[in-house]
Coordinates of C-alpha atoms and ligand atoms in Angstrom, one line a residue:
X5 CA 106.9 91.1 110.4
X6 CA 107.6 93.5 107.3
X7 CA 105.8 96.8 107.6
X8 CA 107.0 98.7 104.7
X9 CA 104.1 100.3 102.4
X10 CA 104.7 100.1 98.9
X11 CA 105.9 103.5 97.9
X12 CA 105.6 104.0 94.2
X13 CA 109.0 103.7 93.1
X14 CA 109.5 106.4 90.4
X15 CA 107.0 108.9 91.7
X16 CA 108.3 109.0 95.3
X17 CA 111.8 107.8 94.6
X18 CA 113.7 109.4 97.6
X19 CA 111.2 107.9 100.1
X20 CA 111.1 104.8 98.5
X21 CA 114.9 104.5 98.3
X22 CA 115.6 105.3 102.1
X23 CA 112.7 102.9 103.1
X24 CA 113.7 100.1 100.9
X25 CA 117.3 100.4 102.4
X26 CA 116.3 99.8 105.8
X27 CA 113.4 97.7 105.6
X28 CA 115.0 95.1 103.3
X29 CA 117.8 95.1 105.7
X30 CA 120.5 96.5 103.5
X31 CA 121.8 99.8 105.3
X32 CA 120.8 102.1 108.1
X33 CA 122.1 105.7 108.0
X34 CA 120.2 106.8 111.2
X35 CA 123.6 106.7 113.0
X36 CA 124.1 109.9 115.1
X37 CA 126.6 111.1 112.7
X38 CA 125.8 112.7 109.5
X39 CA 126.7 110.9 106.5
X40 CA 127.9 107.7 108.4
X41 CA 125.8 104.6 107.9
X42 CA 125.8 100.8 108.9
X43 CA 125.8 97.9 106.5
X44 CA 123.2 95.5 107.9
X45 CA 123.7 91.8 107.5
X46 CA 121.7 91.1 104.4
X47 CA 123.3 94.5 103.0
X48 CA 126.8 93.2 103.9
X49 CA 126.1 90.1 101.9
X50 CA 125.1 91.9 98.8
X51 CA 128.3 94.3 99.1
X52 CA 130.2 91.0 99.3
X53 CA 129.1 89.5 96.1
X54 CA 129.3 93.0 94.4
X55 CA 132.9 93.4 95.4
X56 CA 133.7 89.9 94.5
X57 CA 133.1 90.7 90.8
X58 CA 135.1 93.9 91.2
X59 CA 138.0 92.1 92.9
X60 CA 137.9 89.2 90.2
X61 CA 138.0 91.8 87.2
X62 CA 140.8 93.6 88.9
X63 CA 143.0 90.6 89.8
X64 CA 142.5 89.0 86.4
X65 CA 144.0 92.3 84.9
X66 CA 147.1 92.2 86.9
X67 CA 146.0 94.7 89.8
X68 CA 147.4 93.8 93.2
X69 CA 145.2 94.4 96.2
X70 CA 147.0 96.4 99.0
X71 CA 146.2 98.4 102.2
X72 CA 147.6 101.7 103.1
X73 CA 147.2 103.7 106.2
X74 CA 144.1 105.8 106.8
X75 CA 146.0 109.1 108.1
X76 CA 147.7 111.5 106.0
X77 CA 150.3 114.1 107.7
X78 CA 149.1 117.6 106.5
X79 CA 152.7 117.8 105.0
X80 CA 152.0 115.1 102.4
X81 CA 148.4 116.5 101.7
X82 CA 149.9 119.7 100.8
X83 CA 152.5 118.6 98.2
X84 CA 150.1 118.7 95.1
X85 CA 148.9 122.1 94.7
X86 CA 145.5 121.5 92.8
X87 CA 144.7 118.5 95.1
X88 CA 145.3 120.4 98.2
X89 CA 143.0 123.3 97.1
X90 CA 140.2 120.9 96.5
X91 CA 140.6 118.4 99.6
X92 CA 141.9 120.4 102.4
X93 CA 138.5 121.8 103.0
X94 CA 136.7 118.2 102.5
X95 CA 139.1 116.7 105.0
X96 CA 138.4 115.6 108.7
X97 CA 141.4 116.5 110.8
X98 CA 143.0 115.1 113.7
X99 CA 144.5 117.6 115.9
X100 CA 145.5 115.9 119.2
X101 CA 146.9 112.7 120.2
X102 CA 144.9 112.2 123.6
X103 CA 145.4 115.6 125.2
X104 CA 148.9 116.5 123.3
X105 CA 148.3 118.7 120.3
X106 CA 150.1 117.2 117.5
X107 CA 152.9 119.1 115.7
X108 CA 151.7 117.7 112.2
X109 CA 147.7 117.8 112.0
X110 CA 146.8 114.5 110.5
X111 CA 143.8 114.2 107.9
X112 CA 141.4 111.3 107.5
X113 CA 142.2 110.1 103.9
X114 CA 139.6 111.8 101.4
X115 CA 141.5 109.6 98.9
X116 CA 144.8 108.2 98.5
X117 CA 147.2 109.8 96.2
X118 CA 149.1 111.6 98.8
X119 CA 149.1 108.3 100.9
X120 CA 150.7 106.3 98.3
X121 CA 152.9 108.8 97.0
X122 CA 155.8 108.6 99.5
X123 CA 155.6 104.9 99.4
X124 CA 156.1 104.7 95.6
X125 CA 159.2 106.9 96.1
X126 CA 160.6 104.1 98.0
X127 CA 159.5 101.2 96.1
X128 CA 160.2 102.6 92.4
X129 CA 163.8 102.3 91.4
X130 CA 163.7 101.2 87.6
X131 CA 161.9 100.5 84.6
X132 CA 161.8 97.0 85.6
X133 CA 159.5 98.0 88.6
X134 CA 157.0 99.4 86.1
X135 CA 154.0 99.0 85.5
X136 CA 153.0 98.9 89.1
X137 CA 149.1 98.4 89.4
X138 CA 147.8 98.5 92.9
X139 CA 144.2 98.8 94.4
X140 CA 142.6 98.9 97.7
X141 CA 139.0 98.8 98.9
X142 CA 138.8 100.9 102.1
X143 CA 136.7 103.7 103.9
X144 CA 137.7 107.4 103.0
X145 CA 136.1 110.5 104.9
X146 CA 135.1 113.4 103.1
X147 CA 133.3 116.5 104.8
X148 CA 130.5 116.7 102.2
X149 CA 128.8 120.1 102.4
X150 CA 125.7 119.2 99.9
X151 CA 123.2 117.2 101.3
X152 CA 124.0 113.6 102.3
X153 CA 122.2 110.5 101.0
X154 CA 122.6 107.0 102.0
X155 CA 125.2 105.2 99.7
X156 CA 125.1 108.2 97.2
X157 CA 126.6 111.1 99.0
X158 CA 128.3 110.0 102.5
X159 CA 130.9 111.5 104.5
X160 CA 132.4 108.1 105.5
X161 CA 132.5 106.3 102.0
X162 CA 133.0 102.7 103.4
X163 CA 133.4 100.9 100.1
X164 CA 135.9 103.0 98.2
X165 CA 137.7 100.9 95.7
X166 CA 140.6 103.2 94.5
X167 CA 143.4 102.0 92.1
X168 CA 146.5 103.5 91.7
X169 CA 148.9 102.7 88.7
X170 CA 152.4 103.8 87.8
X171 CA 153.9 103.9 84.3
X172 CA 157.0 104.6 82.6
X173 CA 155.4 106.5 79.6
X174 CA 152.2 108.7 79.0
X175 CA 151.5 106.1 76.3
X176 CA 151.4 103.4 78.9
X177 CA 149.1 105.4 81.2
X178 CA 146.8 106.1 78.4
X179 CA 146.5 102.4 77.6
X180 CA 146.1 102.1 81.4
X181 CA 143.0 104.4 81.2
X182 CA 141.3 102.1 78.4
X183 CA 141.9 99.2 80.5
X184 CA 140.4 100.7 83.5
X185 CA 137.3 101.9 81.4
X186 CA 136.8 98.1 80.2
X187 CA 137.2 96.8 83.7
X188 CA 134.3 99.5 84.8
X189 CA 132.4 98.7 81.8
X190 CA 132.5 95.0 82.6
X191 CA 131.6 95.6 86.2
X192 CA 128.5 97.6 85.5
X193 CA 127.5 95.3 82.8
X194 CA 127.6 92.4 85.4
X195 CA 125.4 94.5 87.7
X196 CA 123.0 95.0 84.8
X197 CA 123.5 98.9 85.5
X198 CA 123.7 101.1 82.3
X199 CA 126.1 104.2 81.7
X200 CA 127.4 106.6 79.5
X201 CA 131.2 107.5 79.5
X202 CA 132.0 111.2 79.3
X203 CA 135.2 113.4 79.8
X204 CA 134.5 115.9 82.5
X205 CA 135.1 119.6 81.7
X206 CA 138.3 121.1 83.0
X207 CA 136.6 122.8 86.0
X208 CA 135.3 119.4 86.9
X209 CA 138.0 117.3 86.8
X210 CA 139.5 115.4 89.7
X211 CA 142.0 117.8 91.5
X212 CA 145.5 116.8 90.5
X213 CA 144.5 115.0 87.3
X214 CA 145.2 115.9 83.4
X215 CA 141.7 114.7 82.6
X216 CA 138.8 112.9 84.2
X217 CA 136.2 110.4 82.6
X218 CA 133.1 109.8 84.4
X219 CA 130.5 106.9 84.3
X220 CA 127.0 108.2 84.8
X221 CA 123.7 106.4 85.0
X222 CA 120.4 108.0 85.2
X223 CA 118.2 107.3 88.3
X224 CA 114.4 107.0 88.5
X225 CA 113.9 110.9 89.2
X226 CA 115.7 111.8 86.1
X227 CA 118.9 112.9 87.8
X228 CA 122.2 111.4 86.9
X229 CA 124.5 109.7 89.3
X230 CA 128.3 109.6 88.9
X231 CA 129.0 105.9 89.5
X232 CA 132.6 105.7 88.8
X233 CA 135.7 107.9 87.8
X234 CA 138.8 107.1 85.7
X235 CA 141.6 109.7 85.9
X236 CA 144.8 110.4 84.1
X237 CA 147.3 111.9 86.6
X238 CA 149.9 112.7 84.3
X239 CA 153.1 113.5 86.2
X240 CA 151.7 115.9 88.6
X241 CA 151.9 113.6 91.7
X242 CA 155.2 112.0 90.8
X243 CA 156.8 115.5 90.5
X244 CA 155.2 117.0 93.9
X245 CA 156.2 113.4 95.4
X246 CA 159.7 113.1 93.6
X247 CA 158.8 109.5 92.3
X248 CA 161.4 108.8 89.4
X249 CA 162.7 105.6 87.9
X250 CA 165.7 104.7 86.0
X251 CA 165.4 104.4 82.2
X252 CA 167.0 101.6 80.1
X253 CA 169.7 104.3 79.1
X254 CA 170.3 105.4 82.8
X255 CA 168.4 108.5 82.9
X256 CA 165.8 109.5 85.7
X257 CA 162.4 110.1 84.8
X258 CA 159.2 110.9 86.7
X259 CA 156.5 108.0 86.5
X260 CA 153.2 108.6 84.7
X261 CA 150.1 107.9 86.8
X262 CA 146.4 107.0 86.8
X263 CA 143.7 106.3 89.3
X264 CA 140.1 105.2 89.3
X265 CA 137.5 104.9 91.8
X266 CA 134.1 103.1 92.5
X267 CA 132.2 103.8 95.8
X268 CA 128.9 102.2 97.2
X269 CA 127.2 104.1 94.7
X270 CA 127.2 101.1 92.6
X271 CA 124.8 99.4 94.8
X272 CA 122.5 102.7 95.1
X273 CA 122.7 102.3 91.2
X274 CA 121.6 98.8 91.4
X275 CA 118.7 99.3 93.5
X276 CA 117.4 102.2 92.0
X277 CA 117.7 101.2 88.5
X278 CA 116.1 97.6 88.8
X279 CA 113.8 98.4 91.8
X280 CA 110.0 98.7 91.6
X281 CA 107.1 99.5 93.8
X282 CA 107.4 96.2 96.0
X283 CA 110.8 96.8 96.7
X284 CA 114.3 95.9 95.7
X285 CA 114.9 93.7 92.6
X286 CA 118.5 92.1 92.7
X287 CA 120.7 90.8 89.9
X288 CA 121.0 87.0 90.5
X289 CA 124.8 87.5 90.6
X290 CA 125.0 89.6 93.8
X291 CA 121.7 88.3 95.5
X292 CA 122.5 86.7 98.7
X293 CA 119.6 84.3 98.4
X294 CA 119.1 83.6 94.8
X295 CA 115.8 81.2 95.6
X296 CA 113.5 81.4 98.3
X297 CA 111.4 78.4 98.9
X298 CA 108.0 78.7 100.4
X299 CA 105.8 76.1 101.6
X300 CA 102.0 76.6 100.9
X301 CA 100.7 74.7 104.2
X302 CA 97.9 72.3 104.0
X303 CA 96.0 71.1 107.1
X304 CA 97.4 67.4 106.9
X305 CA 100.3 67.6 104.6
X306 CA 102.2 70.5 106.2
X307 CA 105.0 68.4 107.2
X308 CA 105.6 66.4 103.9
X309 CA 105.2 70.0 102.2
X310 CA 108.0 71.2 104.6
X311 CA 110.3 68.2 104.0
X312 CA 110.0 68.3 100.4
X313 CA 111.0 72.2 100.5
X314 CA 113.9 71.3 102.7
X315 CA 115.1 68.6 100.1
X316 CA 114.7 70.8 97.1
X317 CA 116.9 73.4 99.0
X318 CA 119.6 70.9 99.7
X319 CA 119.4 69.7 95.9
X320 CA 119.8 73.4 94.8
X321 CA 122.6 74.3 97.3
X322 CA 124.6 71.2 95.9
X323 CA 124.6 73.0 92.7
X324 CA 125.8 76.2 93.9
X325 CA 122.6 77.8 94.0
X326 CA 122.1 80.2 97.0
X327 CA 118.5 78.8 98.1
X328 CA 116.9 79.0 101.3
X329 CA 113.4 77.7 102.8
X330 CA 111.3 80.2 104.5
X331 CA 109.7 77.6 107.5
X332 CA 108.4 80.5 109.6
X333 CA 105.2 79.4 111.2
X334 CA 103.8 82.9 112.5
X335 CA 103.5 84.2 108.6
X336 CA 101.2 83.4 106.1
X337 CA 102.6 82.5 102.6
X338 CA 101.6 86.1 101.4
X339 CA 103.4 87.9 104.2
X340 CA 106.3 85.9 103.1
X341 CA 106.2 86.8 99.5
X342 CA 105.9 90.4 100.6
X343 CA 109.0 90.0 102.7
X344 CA 111.1 88.4 100.0
X345 CA 110.0 90.6 97.0
X346 CA 111.0 93.8 99.3
X347 CA 114.4 92.0 99.5
X348 CA 114.7 91.5 96.0
X349 CA 115.2 87.7 96.0
X350 CA 115.2 87.1 92.3
X351 CA 113.3 83.8 92.1
X352 CA 110.5 82.4 94.4
X353 CA 109.6 78.7 94.4
X354 CA 106.2 77.6 95.9
X355 CA 105.3 74.1 96.8
X356 CA 102.0 73.1 97.9
X357 CA 99.7 69.9 97.9
X358 CA 99.0 69.8 94.3
X359 CA 102.6 70.4 93.3
X360 CA 103.8 67.6 95.3
X361 CA 101.3 65.3 93.6
X362 CA 102.4 66.2 90.5
X363 CA 106.2 66.4 91.5
X364 CA 106.4 69.9 90.1
X365 CA 106.7 73.5 91.7
X366 CA 105.8 76.9 91.0
X367 CA 108.5 79.4 90.0
X368 CA 108.0 83.1 90.1
X369 CA 110.2 85.8 88.8
X370 CA 110.9 88.7 90.8
X371 CA 111.5 91.2 87.9
X372 CA 108.4 90.2 86.1
X373 CA 106.3 88.4 88.3
X374 CA 105.9 85.6 85.6
X375 CA 104.8 82.6 87.0
X376 CA 105.8 78.9 85.6
X377 CA 105.8 75.5 86.9
X378 CA 108.7 72.9 86.7
X379 CA 109.2 69.4 87.3
X380 CA 111.1 68.7 90.5
X381 CA 113.8 66.7 88.8
X382 CA 114.6 69.3 86.3
X383 CA 114.5 72.3 88.7
X384 CA 118.4 73.1 89.2
X385 CA 118.9 73.4 85.3
X386 CA 115.8 75.4 85.0
X387 CA 116.6 77.9 87.7
X388 CA 120.0 78.1 86.6
X389 CA 119.0 79.2 83.0
X390 CA 116.2 81.5 84.2
X391 CA 118.6 83.4 86.3
X392 CA 120.9 84.0 83.1
X393 CA 117.7 84.9 81.3
X394 CA 116.7 87.4 84.1
X395 CA 120.1 89.1 84.3
X396 CA 120.2 89.6 80.3
X397 CA 116.6 90.8 80.3
X398 CA 117.2 93.2 83.5
X399 CA 120.1 94.7 81.6
X400 CA 118.2 95.1 78.5
X401 CA 115.1 96.7 80.1
X402 CA 117.4 99.2 82.0
X403 CA 119.2 100.0 78.9
X404 CA 116.2 100.8 77.1
X405 CA 115.1 103.0 79.9
X406 CA 118.4 104.9 79.9
X407 CA 118.3 105.4 76.2
X408 CA 114.7 106.7 76.5
X409 CA 116.3 109.4 79.1
X410 CA 118.8 110.6 76.7
X411 CA 117.9 113.5 74.5
X412 CA 119.2 115.9 71.9
X413 CA 118.3 119.6 72.3
X414 CA 119.1 122.6 69.8
X415 CA 118.6 125.4 72.1
X416 CA 119.3 126.3 75.5
X417 CA 115.5 126.9 76.0
X418 CA 115.1 123.2 75.1
X419 CA 117.5 122.0 77.5
X420 CA 116.1 124.0 80.3
X421 CA 112.4 122.4 79.8
X422 CA 113.8 119.0 79.6
X423 CA 115.9 119.3 82.7
X424 CA 113.0 121.0 84.5
X425 CA 111.2 118.1 83.6
X426 CA 114.0 115.6 85.0
X427 CA 114.3 114.0 81.5
X428 CA 117.8 112.7 82.2
X429 CA 120.6 113.6 80.0
X430 CA 120.6 116.0 77.2
X431 CA 123.3 116.0 74.3
X432 CA 123.8 119.3 72.9
X433 CA 126.6 121.2 70.7
X434 CA 129.4 123.2 72.2
X435 CA 132.2 125.4 71.1
X436 CA 134.5 124.1 73.8
X437 CA 135.2 127.3 75.8
X438 CA 135.1 127.3 79.6
X439 CA 133.2 130.7 79.6
X440 CA 130.5 129.3 77.6
X441 CA 130.3 126.0 79.5
X442 CA 130.0 127.9 82.9
X443 CA 127.4 130.0 81.5
X444 CA 125.4 126.8 80.0
X445 CA 125.5 125.3 83.4
X446 CA 124.1 128.4 85.0
X447 CA 121.2 128.9 82.6
X448 CA 120.1 125.4 82.4
X449 CA 120.4 125.0 86.3
X450 CA 122.4 121.7 85.7
X451 CA 125.7 120.2 85.0
X452 CA 127.9 119.5 82.3
X453 CA 128.9 115.9 82.4
X454 CA 131.2 116.2 79.6
X455 CA 132.1 115.0 76.1
X456 CA 130.8 111.5 75.1
X457 CA 133.7 108.9 74.8
X458 CA 131.3 106.0 74.3
X459 CA 130.0 107.2 71.2
X460 CA 131.8 109.9 68.9
X461 CA 129.5 112.1 67.1
X462 CA 129.9 115.6 65.2
X463 CA 127.9 118.4 66.6
X464 CA 125.0 119.2 64.3
X465 CA 124.3 122.7 65.3
X466 CA 126.6 125.9 66.6
X467 CA 127.3 126.5 70.0
X468 CA 124.1 126.7 71.8
X469 CA 125.2 129.3 74.1
X470 CA 127.3 131.8 71.8
X471 CA 126.3 130.6 68.4
X472 CA 129.7 130.0 67.2
X473 CA 131.1 126.9 65.6
X474 CA 130.8 124.0 67.9
X475 CA 133.8 121.8 68.4
X476 CA 132.1 119.0 70.1
X477 CA 128.8 117.4 71.5
X478 CA 128.3 117.7 75.3
X479 CA 126.0 116.0 77.8
X480 CA 124.4 117.9 80.5
X481 CA 122.2 116.8 83.1
X482 CA 120.8 117.5 86.6
X483 CA 123.3 115.5 88.6
X484 CA 123.3 114.0 92.2
Ligands
A5A30 N1 141.2 109.1 93.6 C1 140.2 109.0 92.7 C2 140.0 107.6 92.2 C3 139.3 109.6 93.3 O1 139.2 109.8 94.4 N2 138.1 109.7 92.6 S1 136.8 110.5 92.6 O2 137.0 111.4 93.8 O3 135.9 110.8 91.8 O4 135.8 109.3 93.9 C4 135.8 108.4 93.0 C5 134.2 107.8 93.1 O5 133.8 107.8 94.4 C6 133.3 108.8 92.4 O6 133.1 108.7 91.0 C7 132.0 108.8 93.0 O7 131.2 107.8 92.5 C8 132.4 108.1 94.4 N3 132.4 109.1 95.5 C9 132.9 110.1 95.7 N4 132.4 110.9 96.5 C10 131.4 110.1 97.4 C11 130.7 110.3 98.5 N5 130.7 111.3 99.1 N6 129.9 109.4 98.5 C12 129.7 108.3 97.8 N7 130.5 108.2 96.8 C13 131.3 109.0 96.5
ZN31 ZN1 130.0 128.8 73.1

């Protein structure tokens, strides 16, 4: 029996979020290790459908799925100077095999550049081996010191999709960055999650990268969440790992690399962006149950009603709609509505005695609660169209909401006020100097997300910190 109290979604976002995860049966982080959680059966299904979208997009663009080891010898991790500096302190270490101390400590991968490096050195011989585009979906471990949060900041990232690509030239690597960005845009568009893409400042780029582009969305509490990153690694790792290829005229050159990653944060974003006071609202594409059919019982006709529900369900399944009937005797229809609403099932179909008389059913949308009726023989097409319509409207609604949470400000004071109110993202003018950027972050009590990559706009003011000529617009926010 569902017990969730209907928390106000936007007002008590934190409690709402934790509650929905557990009570909708998605993920449970009460495991006795901080930052480690369990994918529950329903959550695992959502994960599966979401990852299918990502796999399809990557496979269609010539990426090959692989699986590399979890352990990294310390000697490998130490090869790239910037990388080791940032990740050494974030690693979980294995120092013993049984009772025997290890000669070389082993790290649990926090990401896999240094796992893949030694193998690329063996595999890549000539220009004919390039480009090489690999990806894997694995767990990685990071000893996060900031507060952990289910799916958002975890220590065992259990759904880490990392792509690693190798190229002959910088030009090709830059083209790859564009392709990766397109793939990620499509992925988040399919999930109906809005985003902005910003080039991270020097001090916030991925350790070992030339530059990093981040995808950010705004959560209901007005803070931003980085939901994906695309990095141009240049030749930093190929030099550290001595990965070279023979060019067409017989010379050896280091390869150029990119990498890009998405974690289970995509689901955190989906749940947060679309949810409401009644619980989750899943986009139809990733809903394990797209249509829940609920019989409205009647003294004499209950059996007939149940049978009709089962028949309608079978028919929908034949057309590849993920439908299910809720025949639980012990629950009232109202309790069932509550339960499936909490789980975010996109469409509810109700069938009662009068509906059977008229050969029709009642259809209720999860996102708007809009109620319509539909003739039974037209139901399949009707639901398929409705799901498409819902996906489009959910995307538009979320986009509109995000747009309303992007502001422009002309002074540090204005930014401070906006971020204090957790108003979302603020765009300001900046001279581009590191000192000024760091000072800005300190003054506003927030973070520079970076320079807009999706919309190029000239700065309208002087730098809001030093007052000198601004080189660029920059986005700032209070980030998760
Ligand atoms: N090798 C590259 C792809 C990499 O590791 N990039 S990254 O460090 O930026 O991570 C990729 C994405 O994983 C981030 O954009 C973020 O969305 C997610 N991520 C990082 N640390 C996480 C954590 N502790 N919990 C959940 N997601 C995390
Ligand atoms: Zn300045």
